Short mmCIF file of C-alpha atoms in Angstrom, two decimals:
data_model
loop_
_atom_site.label_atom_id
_atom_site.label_comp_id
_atom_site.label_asym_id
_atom_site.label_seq_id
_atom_site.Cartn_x
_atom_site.Cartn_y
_atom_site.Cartn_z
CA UNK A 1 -70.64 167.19 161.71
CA UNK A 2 -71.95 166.22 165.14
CA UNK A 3 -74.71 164.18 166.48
CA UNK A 4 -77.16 165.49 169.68
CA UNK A 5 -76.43 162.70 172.10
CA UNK A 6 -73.21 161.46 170.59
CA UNK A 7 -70.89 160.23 173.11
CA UNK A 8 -67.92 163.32 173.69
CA UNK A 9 -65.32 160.29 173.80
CA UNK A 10 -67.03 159.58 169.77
CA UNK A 11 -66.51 163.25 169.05
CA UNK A 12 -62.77 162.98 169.58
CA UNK A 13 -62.02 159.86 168.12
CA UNK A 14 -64.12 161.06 165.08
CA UNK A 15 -61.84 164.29 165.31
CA UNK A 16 -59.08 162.37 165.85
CA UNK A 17 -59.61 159.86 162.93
CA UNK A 18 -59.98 162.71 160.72
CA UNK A 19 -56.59 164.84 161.99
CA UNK A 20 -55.09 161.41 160.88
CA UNK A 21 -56.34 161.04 157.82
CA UNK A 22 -55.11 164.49 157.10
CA UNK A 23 -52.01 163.78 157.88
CA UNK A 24 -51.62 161.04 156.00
CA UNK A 25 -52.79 163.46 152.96
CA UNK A 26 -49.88 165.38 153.54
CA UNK A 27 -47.36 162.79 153.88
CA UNK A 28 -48.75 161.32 150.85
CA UNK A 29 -48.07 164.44 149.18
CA UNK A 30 -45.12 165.36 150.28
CA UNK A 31 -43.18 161.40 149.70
CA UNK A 32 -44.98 161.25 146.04
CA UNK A 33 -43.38 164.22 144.39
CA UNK A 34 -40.45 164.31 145.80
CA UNK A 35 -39.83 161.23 144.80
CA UNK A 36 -41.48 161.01 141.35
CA UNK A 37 -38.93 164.29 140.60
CA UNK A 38 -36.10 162.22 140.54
CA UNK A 39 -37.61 159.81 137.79
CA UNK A 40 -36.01 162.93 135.60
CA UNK A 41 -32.24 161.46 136.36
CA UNK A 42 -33.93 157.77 135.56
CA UNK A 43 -35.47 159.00 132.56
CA UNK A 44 -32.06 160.57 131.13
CA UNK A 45 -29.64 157.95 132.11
CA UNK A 46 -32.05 155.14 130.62
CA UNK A 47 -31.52 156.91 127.33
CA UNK A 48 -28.20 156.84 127.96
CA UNK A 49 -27.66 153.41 129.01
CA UNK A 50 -28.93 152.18 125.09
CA UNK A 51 -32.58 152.63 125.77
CA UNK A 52 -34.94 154.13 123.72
CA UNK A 53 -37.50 156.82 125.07
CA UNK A 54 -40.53 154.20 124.60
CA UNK A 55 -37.99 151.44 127.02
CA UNK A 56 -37.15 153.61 129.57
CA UNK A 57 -40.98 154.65 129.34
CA UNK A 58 -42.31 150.76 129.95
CA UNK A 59 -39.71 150.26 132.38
CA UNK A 60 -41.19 153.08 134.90
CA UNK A 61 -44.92 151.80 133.85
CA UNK A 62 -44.14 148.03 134.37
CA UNK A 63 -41.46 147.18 136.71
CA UNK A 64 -42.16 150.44 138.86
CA UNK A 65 -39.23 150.38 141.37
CA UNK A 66 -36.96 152.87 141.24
CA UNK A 67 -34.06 150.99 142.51
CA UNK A 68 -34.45 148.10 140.06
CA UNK A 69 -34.80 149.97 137.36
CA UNK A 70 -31.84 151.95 138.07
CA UNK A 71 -29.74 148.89 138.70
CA UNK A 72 -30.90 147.69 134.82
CA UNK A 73 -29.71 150.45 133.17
CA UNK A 74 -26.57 150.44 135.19
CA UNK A 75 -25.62 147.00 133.91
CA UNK A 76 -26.77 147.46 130.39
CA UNK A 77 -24.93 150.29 130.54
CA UNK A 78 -21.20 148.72 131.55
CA UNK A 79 -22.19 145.29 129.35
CA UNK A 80 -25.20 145.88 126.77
CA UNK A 81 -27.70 143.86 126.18
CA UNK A 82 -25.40 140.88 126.27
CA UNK A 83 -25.42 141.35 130.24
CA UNK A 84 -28.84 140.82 130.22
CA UNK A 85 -28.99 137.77 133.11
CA UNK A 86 -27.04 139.54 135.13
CA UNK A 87 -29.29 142.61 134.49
CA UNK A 88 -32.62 140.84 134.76
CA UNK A 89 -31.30 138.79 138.23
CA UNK A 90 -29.94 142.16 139.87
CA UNK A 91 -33.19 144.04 139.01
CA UNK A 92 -35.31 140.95 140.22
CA UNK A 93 -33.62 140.50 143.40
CA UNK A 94 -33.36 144.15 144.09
CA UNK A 95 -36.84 144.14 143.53
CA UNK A 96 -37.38 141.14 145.97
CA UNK A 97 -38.34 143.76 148.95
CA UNK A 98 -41.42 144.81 147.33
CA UNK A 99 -42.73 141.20 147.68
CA UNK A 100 -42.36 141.45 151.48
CA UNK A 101 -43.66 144.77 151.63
CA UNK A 102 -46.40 143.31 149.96
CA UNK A 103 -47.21 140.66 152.98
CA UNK A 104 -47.23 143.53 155.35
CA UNK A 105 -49.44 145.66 153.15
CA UNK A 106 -52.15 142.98 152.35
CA UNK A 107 -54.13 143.41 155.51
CA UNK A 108 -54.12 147.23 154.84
CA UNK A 109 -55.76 146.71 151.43
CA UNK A 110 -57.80 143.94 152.13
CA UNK A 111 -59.98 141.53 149.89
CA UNK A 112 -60.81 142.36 146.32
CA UNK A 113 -58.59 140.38 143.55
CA UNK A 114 -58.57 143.67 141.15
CA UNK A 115 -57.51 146.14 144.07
CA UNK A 116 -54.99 143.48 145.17
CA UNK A 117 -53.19 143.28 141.32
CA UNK A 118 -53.49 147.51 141.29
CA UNK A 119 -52.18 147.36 144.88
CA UNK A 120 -49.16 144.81 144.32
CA UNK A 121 -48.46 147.34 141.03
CA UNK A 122 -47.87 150.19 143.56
CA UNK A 123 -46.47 148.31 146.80
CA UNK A 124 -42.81 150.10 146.94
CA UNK A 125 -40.29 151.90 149.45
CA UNK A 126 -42.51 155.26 149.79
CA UNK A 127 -46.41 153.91 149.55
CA UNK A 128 -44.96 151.13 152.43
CA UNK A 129 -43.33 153.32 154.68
CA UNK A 130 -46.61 156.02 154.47
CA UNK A 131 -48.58 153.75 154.82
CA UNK A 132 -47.20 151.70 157.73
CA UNK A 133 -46.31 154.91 159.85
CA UNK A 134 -49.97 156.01 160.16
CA UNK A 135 -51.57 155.33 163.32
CA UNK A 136 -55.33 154.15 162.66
CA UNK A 137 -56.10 151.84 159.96
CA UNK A 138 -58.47 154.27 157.89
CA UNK A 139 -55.23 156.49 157.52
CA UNK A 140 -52.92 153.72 156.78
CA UNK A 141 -55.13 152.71 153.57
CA UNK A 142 -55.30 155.99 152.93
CA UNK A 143 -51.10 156.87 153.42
CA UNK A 144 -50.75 153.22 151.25
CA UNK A 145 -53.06 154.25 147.87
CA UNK A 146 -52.20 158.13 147.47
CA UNK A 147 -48.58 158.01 148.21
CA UNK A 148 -48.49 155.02 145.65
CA UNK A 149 -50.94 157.08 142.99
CA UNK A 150 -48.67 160.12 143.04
CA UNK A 151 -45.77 158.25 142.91
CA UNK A 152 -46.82 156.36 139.86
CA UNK A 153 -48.30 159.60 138.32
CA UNK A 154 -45.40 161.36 138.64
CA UNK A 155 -42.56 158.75 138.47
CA UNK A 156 -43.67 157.45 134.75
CA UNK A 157 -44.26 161.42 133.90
CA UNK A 158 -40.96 162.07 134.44
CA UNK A 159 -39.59 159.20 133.42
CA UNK A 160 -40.72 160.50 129.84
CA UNK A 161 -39.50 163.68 130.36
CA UNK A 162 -36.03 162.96 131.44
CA UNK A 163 -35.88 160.46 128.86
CA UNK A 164 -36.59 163.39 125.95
CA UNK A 165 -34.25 165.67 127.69
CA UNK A 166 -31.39 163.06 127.95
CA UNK A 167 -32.26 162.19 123.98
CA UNK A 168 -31.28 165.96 123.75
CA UNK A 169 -28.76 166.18 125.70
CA UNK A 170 -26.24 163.16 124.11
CA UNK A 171 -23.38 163.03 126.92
CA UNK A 172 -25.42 162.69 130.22
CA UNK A 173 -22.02 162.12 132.45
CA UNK A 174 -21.24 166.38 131.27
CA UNK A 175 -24.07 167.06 133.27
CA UNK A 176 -23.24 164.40 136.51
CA UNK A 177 -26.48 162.27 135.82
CA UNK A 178 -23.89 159.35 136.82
CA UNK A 179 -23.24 160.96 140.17
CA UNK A 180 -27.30 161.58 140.71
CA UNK A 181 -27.83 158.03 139.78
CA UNK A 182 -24.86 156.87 142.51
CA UNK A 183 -26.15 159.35 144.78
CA UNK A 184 -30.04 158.15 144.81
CA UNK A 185 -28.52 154.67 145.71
CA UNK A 186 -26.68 156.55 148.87
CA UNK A 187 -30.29 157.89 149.28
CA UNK A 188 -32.25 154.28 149.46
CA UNK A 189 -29.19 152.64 151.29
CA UNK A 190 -28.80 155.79 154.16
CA UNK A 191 -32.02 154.85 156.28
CA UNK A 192 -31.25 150.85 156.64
CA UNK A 193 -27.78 151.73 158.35
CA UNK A 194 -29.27 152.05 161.54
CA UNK A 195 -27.80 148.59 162.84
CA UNK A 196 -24.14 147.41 163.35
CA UNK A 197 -25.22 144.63 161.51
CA UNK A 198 -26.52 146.24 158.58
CA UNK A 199 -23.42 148.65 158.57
CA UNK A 200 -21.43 145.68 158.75
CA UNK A 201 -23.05 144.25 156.00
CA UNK A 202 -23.29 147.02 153.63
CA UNK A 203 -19.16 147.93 153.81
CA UNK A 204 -18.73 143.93 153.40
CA UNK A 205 -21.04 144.11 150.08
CA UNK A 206 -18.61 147.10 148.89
CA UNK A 207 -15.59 146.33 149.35
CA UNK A 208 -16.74 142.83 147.54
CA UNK A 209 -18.26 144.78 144.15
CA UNK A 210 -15.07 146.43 143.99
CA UNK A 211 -12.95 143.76 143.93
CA UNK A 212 -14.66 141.62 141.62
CA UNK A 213 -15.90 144.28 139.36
CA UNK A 214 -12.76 143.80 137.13
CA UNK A 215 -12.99 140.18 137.06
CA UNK A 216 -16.77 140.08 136.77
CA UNK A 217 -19.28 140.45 133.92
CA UNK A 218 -21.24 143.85 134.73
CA UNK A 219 -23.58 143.13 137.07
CA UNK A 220 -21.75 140.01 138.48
CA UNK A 221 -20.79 141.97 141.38
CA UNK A 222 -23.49 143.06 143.11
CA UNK A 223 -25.39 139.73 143.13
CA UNK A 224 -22.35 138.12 144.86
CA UNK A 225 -22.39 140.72 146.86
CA UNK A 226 -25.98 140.08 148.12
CA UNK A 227 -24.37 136.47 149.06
CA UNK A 228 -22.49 138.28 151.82
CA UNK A 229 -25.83 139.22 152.74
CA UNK A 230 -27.29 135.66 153.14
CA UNK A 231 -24.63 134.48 154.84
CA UNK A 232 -24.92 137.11 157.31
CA UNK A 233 -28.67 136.78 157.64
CA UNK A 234 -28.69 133.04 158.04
CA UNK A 235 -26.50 132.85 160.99
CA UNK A 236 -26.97 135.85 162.53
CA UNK A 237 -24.01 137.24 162.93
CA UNK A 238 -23.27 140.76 164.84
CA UNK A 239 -27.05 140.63 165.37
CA UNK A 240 -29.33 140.58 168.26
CA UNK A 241 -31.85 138.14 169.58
CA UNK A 242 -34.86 140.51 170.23
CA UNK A 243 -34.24 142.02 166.85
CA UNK A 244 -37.53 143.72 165.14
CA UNK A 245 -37.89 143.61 161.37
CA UNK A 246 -36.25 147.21 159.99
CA UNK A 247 -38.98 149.16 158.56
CA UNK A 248 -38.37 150.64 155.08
CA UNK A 249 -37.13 154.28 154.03
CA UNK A 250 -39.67 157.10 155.26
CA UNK B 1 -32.21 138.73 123.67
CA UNK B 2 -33.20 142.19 122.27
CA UNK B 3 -33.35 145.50 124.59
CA UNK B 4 -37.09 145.25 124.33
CA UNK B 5 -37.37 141.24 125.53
CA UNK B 6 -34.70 142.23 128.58
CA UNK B 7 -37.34 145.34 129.71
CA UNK B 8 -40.24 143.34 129.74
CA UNK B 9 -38.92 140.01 131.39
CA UNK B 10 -37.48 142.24 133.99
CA UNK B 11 -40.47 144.14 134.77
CA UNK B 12 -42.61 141.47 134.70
CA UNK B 13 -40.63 139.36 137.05
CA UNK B 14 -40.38 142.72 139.48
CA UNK B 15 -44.34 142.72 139.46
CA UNK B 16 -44.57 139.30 139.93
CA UNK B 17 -42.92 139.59 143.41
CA UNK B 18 -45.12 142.17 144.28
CA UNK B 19 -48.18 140.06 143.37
CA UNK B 20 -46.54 137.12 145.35
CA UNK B 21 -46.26 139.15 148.38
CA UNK B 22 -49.89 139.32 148.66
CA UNK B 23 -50.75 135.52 148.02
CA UNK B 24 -47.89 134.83 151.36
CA UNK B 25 -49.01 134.05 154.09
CA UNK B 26 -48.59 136.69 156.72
CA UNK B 27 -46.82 133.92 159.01
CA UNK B 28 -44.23 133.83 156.63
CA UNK B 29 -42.47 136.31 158.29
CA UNK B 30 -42.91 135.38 161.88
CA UNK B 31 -39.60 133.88 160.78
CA UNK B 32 -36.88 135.90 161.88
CA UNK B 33 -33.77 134.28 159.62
CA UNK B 34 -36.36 135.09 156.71
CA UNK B 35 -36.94 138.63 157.26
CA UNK B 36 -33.82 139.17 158.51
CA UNK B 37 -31.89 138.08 155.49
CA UNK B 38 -34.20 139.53 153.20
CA UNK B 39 -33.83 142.80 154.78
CA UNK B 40 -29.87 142.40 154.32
CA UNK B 41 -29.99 141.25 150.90
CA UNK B 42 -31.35 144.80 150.21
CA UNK B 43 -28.75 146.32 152.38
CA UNK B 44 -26.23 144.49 150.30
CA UNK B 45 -27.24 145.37 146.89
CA UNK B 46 -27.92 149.05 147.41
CA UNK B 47 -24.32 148.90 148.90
CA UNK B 48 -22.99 147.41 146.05
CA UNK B 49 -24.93 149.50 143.49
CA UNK B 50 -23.56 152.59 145.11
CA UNK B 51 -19.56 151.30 145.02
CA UNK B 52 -20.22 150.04 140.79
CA UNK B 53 -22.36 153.51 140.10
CA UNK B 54 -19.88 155.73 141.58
CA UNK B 55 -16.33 153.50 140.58
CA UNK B 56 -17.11 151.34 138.08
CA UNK B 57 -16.73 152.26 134.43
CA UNK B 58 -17.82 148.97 132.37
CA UNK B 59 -15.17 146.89 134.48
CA UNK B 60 -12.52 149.26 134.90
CA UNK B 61 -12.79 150.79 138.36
CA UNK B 62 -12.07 154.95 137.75
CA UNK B 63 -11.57 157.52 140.64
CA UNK B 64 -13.18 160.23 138.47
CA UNK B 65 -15.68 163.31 139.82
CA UNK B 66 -18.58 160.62 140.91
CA UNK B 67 -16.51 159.79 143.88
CA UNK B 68 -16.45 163.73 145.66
CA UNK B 69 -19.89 163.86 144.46
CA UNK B 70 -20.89 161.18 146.22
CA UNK B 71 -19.35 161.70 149.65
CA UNK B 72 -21.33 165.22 149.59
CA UNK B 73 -24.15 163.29 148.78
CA UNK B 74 -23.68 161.16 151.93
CA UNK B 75 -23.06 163.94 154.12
CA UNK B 76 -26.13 165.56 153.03
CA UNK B 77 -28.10 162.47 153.94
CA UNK B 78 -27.02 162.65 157.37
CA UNK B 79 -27.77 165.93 157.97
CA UNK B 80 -31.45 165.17 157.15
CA UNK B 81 -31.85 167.30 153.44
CA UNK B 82 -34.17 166.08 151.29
CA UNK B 83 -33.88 163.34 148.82
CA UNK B 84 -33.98 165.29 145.73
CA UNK B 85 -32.03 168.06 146.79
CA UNK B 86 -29.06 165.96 147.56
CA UNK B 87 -29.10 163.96 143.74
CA UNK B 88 -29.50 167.32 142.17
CA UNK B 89 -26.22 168.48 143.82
CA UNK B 90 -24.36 165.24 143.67
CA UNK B 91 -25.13 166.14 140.27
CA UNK B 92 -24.10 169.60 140.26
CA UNK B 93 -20.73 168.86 142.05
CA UNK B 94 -19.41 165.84 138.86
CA UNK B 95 -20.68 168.20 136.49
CA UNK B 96 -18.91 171.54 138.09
CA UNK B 97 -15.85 169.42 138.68
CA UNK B 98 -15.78 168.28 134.98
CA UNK B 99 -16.61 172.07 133.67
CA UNK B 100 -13.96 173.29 135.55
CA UNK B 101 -11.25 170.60 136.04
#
């Protein structure tokens, strides 16, 4: 649609705006089911990990974050429910990331208590990283709500069918659901490794979960290994002075 | 604490630090050592998760088919294939290795 009279520098922005917007469409798209397909493996190994199909079900509605829902079930997997602090602190802190998202996101969504609740609900890896790698701000909101909407869609859909086919299925590790679930964490880990100091970081926090995970309580391990973390952050060490914020997994 | 107590505490608390994100400050931030750890801390974890999920059984550490699953599943990563291709044949490679081994 074009106006008599409308500046030609209007036209293409207006063009341009739009080609954006599309794009972000796409992207949206594209992020949201792959990544709500995998909520099959959560679904399954949930069931397997001692929860029942209506668990692993309000896990995917309420905490919504793949990787801290994953690294639940691991450790009521290895301890049961007994485990649960360690369970409940891994998950939380895991989940920690979401809350910083969230204070890059907030300008995106803007003012509005109700959108900002249904916004926080879907503020995770995929809807930040569409959102923030938009270029104008109409396409950002747009990359940040449909990228979160499909994810959620799908994510708890799947969630409920993995769960019914891993109630079928009884042994889950037959059909290497353990290796998918080790594999997705490969998958959220791969894109931070960009820096020495991540790298660093990262084989530090390994080589520390498996040397304390026979010593340890299930879950034990990984939050001491987030210390090395800390320690690494607060001082600085192997990193660089101009250093930019590392954006989350595209 | 029963299996339904331990799912909701732990999903509410992971939607509480979403909410709390957006009541922050932007400024907050503007603090390297801040964003810098917490960008570590994640580092660390998934780093972690991926050693107990592919070693750990309970708190016996097993070399079992997880391990050759998983090292495909890295290499896949960094040649670029999608997400959900690579779990599905992490997948495929522990269970063919258990069919057949």
């Amino acid at each position: 649609m074009r106006f008599v009279g409308r500046e030609a520098t209007d036209v293409a922005h207006h063009d341009l705006e739009s080609a954006a917007k599309a794009e972000a469409v796409r992207d949206s798209f594209a992020v949201g089911i792959a990544t709500a397909a995998y909520g099959v493996s959560f679904g399954a190994l949930a069931v397997a990990s001692g929860l029942d199909v209506w668990q692993a079900c309000a896990l995917s509605l309420v905490m919504f974050s793949g990787g801290s829902q994953f690294a639940l079930i691991g450790v009521l997997a290895g301890g049961g429910t007994a485990a649960w602090p360690a369970a409940v602190a891994g998950s939380t802190l895991l989940g920690a990331r979401n809350g910083i998202y969230g204070i890059r996101t907030s300008p995106i969504v803007g003012r509005g208590w109700l959108k900002r609740i249904a916004a926080a609900w879907i503020t995770i890896d995929e809807s930040t990283a569409v959102a923030l790698a938009q270029p104008t701000p109409a396409a950002r909101r747009v990359g940040f709500w449909l990228t979160g909407i499909v994810v959620f869609a799908g994510w708890n859909l799947t969630t409920l069918t993995g769960a019914l086919i891993g109630d079928a299925l009884g042994d889950t590790s037959r059909y290497g659901l353990d290796a998918a679930a080790a594999a997705a964490f490969v998958g959220l880990l791969w894109p931070r490794l960009k820096r020495l100091q991540a790298r660093a970081v990262a084989v530090a926090a390994g080589v520390v979960a498996a040397l304390l995970t026979p010593v340890l309580m299930p879950g034990l391990p990984v939050l001491v290994a987030a210390g090395v973390a800390v320690v690494v952050g607060l001082t600085n060490w192997l990193g660089r002075t101009d250093e930019l914020v590392a954006e989350p997994r595209s | 604490m029963t299996m339904w107590q331990i799912v909701l505490l732990a999903g509410i608390a992971c939607v509480a630090l979403k909410l709390a994100g957006y009541l922050v400050p932007p400024a907050v931030l503007e603090r390297p050592a801040a964003a810098r750890t917490a960008d570590l801390v994640t580092v660390a974890m998934l780093a972690a998760l991926v050693v107990v999920q592919t070693l750990g059984t309970g708190q016996a550490i097993v070399l079992d088919a997880r391990v050759p699953a998983v090292v495909v599943a890295a290499v896949l990563f960094a040649v670029r294939v999608p997400f959900i291709v690579v779990v599905i044949v992490a997948a495929a490679v522990a269970a063919g290795i258990r069919a057949f081994v």
